[in-house]
Amino acid sequence: MMDIKAEKLSLIEWLAGVEDSRVIKQFIALQKSNQYFENSKLTEKERLAIDKGLQSIKDGKVESHSSVMESTRKKYPNLFK
């Protein structure tokens, strides 16, 4: 199992010695990307809804796109003129 603290220290030491601006730019891009995903975490309610949908798929409770469109056209014909 990886010792995360040791790995981070190793990366910090390595990064401190990097002179290539391309590598630094890649780390900056990675940091910004990570910040974006940290700020866009799902709420518990959203996670539960996704889990419920995935379970429905596993249970075979799915309909084809064409089937859904057909029933929607029948229920809301004014939307498909």
mmCIF file of C-alpha atoms in Angstrom:
data_model
loop_
_atom_site.group_PDB
_atom_site.id
_atom_site.type_symbol
_atom_site.label_atom_id
_atom_site.label_comp_id
_atom_site.label_asym_id
_atom_site.label_seq_id
_atom_site.Cartn_x
_atom_site.Cartn_y
_atom_site.Cartn_z
ATOM 1 C CA MET A 1 0.000 0.000 0.000
ATOM 2 C CA MET A 2 1.258 3.459 -0.889
ATOM 3 C CA ASP A 3 2.324 5.739 1.942
ATOM 4 C CA ILE A 4 0.591 8.922 0.780
ATOM 5 C CA LYS A 5 2.614 11.237 3.023
ATOM 6 C CA ALA A 6 5.899 9.832 1.739
ATOM 7 C CA GLU A 7 4.670 10.086 -1.858
ATOM 8 C CA LYS A 8 3.649 13.721 -1.369
ATOM 9 C CA LEU A 9 6.990 14.599 0.195
ATOM 10 C CA SER A 10 8.777 12.910 -2.672
ATOM 11 C CA LEU A 11 6.737 14.911 -5.188
ATOM 12 C CA ILE A 12 7.389 18.167 -3.322
ATOM 13 C CA GLU A 13 11.112 17.505 -3.306
ATOM 14 C CA TRP A 14 11.093 16.630 -6.998
ATOM 15 C CA LEU A 15 8.944 19.649 -7.929
ATOM 16 C CA ALA A 16 11.241 21.979 -5.991
ATOM 17 C CA GLY A 17 14.061 20.985 -8.342
ATOM 18 C CA VAL A 18 12.109 21.198 -11.614
ATOM 19 C CA GLU A 19 13.374 23.898 -13.962
ATOM 20 C CA ASP A 20 11.158 23.104 -16.977
ATOM 21 C CA SER A 21 8.351 25.678 -17.267
ATOM 22 C CA ARG A 22 6.215 23.181 -19.211
ATOM 23 C CA VAL A 23 6.161 20.834 -16.217
ATOM 24 C CA ILE A 24 5.242 23.706 -13.902
ATOM 25 C CA LYS A 25 2.418 24.735 -16.271
ATOM 26 C CA GLN A 26 1.134 21.161 -16.272
ATOM 27 C CA PHE A 27 1.053 21.135 -12.477
ATOM 28 C CA ILE A 28 -0.780 24.472 -12.461
ATOM 29 C CA ALA A 29 -3.340 23.061 -14.919
ATOM 30 C CA LEU A 30 -3.729 19.974 -12.734
ATOM 31 C CA GLN A 31 -4.245 22.157 -9.671
ATOM 32 C CA LYS A 32 -6.918 24.255 -11.424
ATOM 33 C CA SER A 33 -8.642 21.117 -12.676
ATOM 34 C CA ASN A 34 -8.631 19.649 -9.183
ATOM 35 C CA GLN A 35 -10.062 22.874 -7.730
ATOM 36 C CA TYR A 36 -12.865 22.791 -10.312
ATOM 37 C CA PHE A 37 -13.819 19.235 -9.367
ATOM 38 C CA GLU A 38 -13.544 19.945 -5.650
ATOM 39 C CA ASN A 39 -15.976 22.851 -6.079
ATOM 40 C CA SER A 40 -18.433 20.772 -8.090
ATOM 41 C CA LYS A 41 -18.937 17.866 -5.704
ATOM 42 C CA LEU A 42 -22.347 16.250 -5.697
ATOM 43 C CA THR A 43 -24.689 16.644 -2.767
ATOM 44 C CA GLU A 44 -25.809 13.557 -0.863
ATOM 45 C CA LYS A 45 -29.257 13.879 -2.463
ATOM 46 C CA GLU A 46 -27.718 13.986 -5.960
ATOM 47 C CA ARG A 47 -25.518 10.961 -5.222
ATOM 48 C CA LEU A 48 -28.526 8.995 -3.962
ATOM 49 C CA ALA A 49 -30.527 9.878 -7.082
ATOM 50 C CA ILE A 50 -27.680 8.741 -9.335
ATOM 51 C CA ASP A 51 -27.266 5.520 -7.341
ATOM 52 C CA LYS A 52 -30.991 4.876 -7.635
ATOM 53 C CA GLY A 53 -30.846 5.354 -11.408
ATOM 54 C CA LEU A 54 -27.845 3.064 -11.752
ATOM 55 C CA GLN A 55 -29.605 0.402 -9.690
ATOM 56 C CA SER A 56 -32.662 0.682 -11.952
ATOM 57 C CA ILE A 57 -30.415 0.021 -14.945
ATOM 58 C CA LYS A 58 -28.906 -3.024 -13.209
ATOM 59 C CA ASP A 59 -32.420 -4.264 -12.432
ATOM 60 C CA GLY A 60 -33.371 -3.977 -16.110
ATOM 61 C CA LYS A 61 -35.855 -1.166 -15.507
ATOM 62 C CA VAL A 62 -35.011 0.694 -18.710
ATOM 63 C CA GLU A 63 -36.820 1.800 -21.859
ATOM 64 C CA SER A 64 -35.417 2.575 -25.262
ATOM 65 C CA HIS A 65 -35.176 6.158 -26.464
ATOM 66 C CA SER A 66 -37.694 5.479 -29.235
ATOM 67 C CA SER A 67 -40.172 4.028 -26.727
ATOM 68 C CA VAL A 68 -39.892 7.095 -24.495
ATOM 69 C CA MET A 69 -40.272 9.434 -27.476
ATOM 70 C CA GLU A 70 -43.356 7.553 -28.696
ATOM 71 C CA SER A 71 -45.104 7.752 -25.323
ATOM 72 C CA THR A 72 -44.132 11.421 -25.002
ATOM 73 C CA ARG A 73 -45.582 12.197 -28.448
ATOM 74 C CA LYS A 74 -48.842 10.507 -27.454
ATOM 75 C CA LYS A 75 -49.042 12.330 -24.115
ATOM 76 C CA TYR A 76 -47.939 15.744 -25.426
ATOM 77 C CA PRO A 77 -48.804 15.867 -29.134
ATOM 78 C CA ASN A 78 -48.793 19.683 -29.189
ATOM 79 C CA LEU A 79 -45.022 19.647 -28.518
ATOM 80 C CA PHE A 80 -44.305 17.675 -31.709
ATOM 81 C CA LYS A 81 -45.927 19.696 -34.485
#
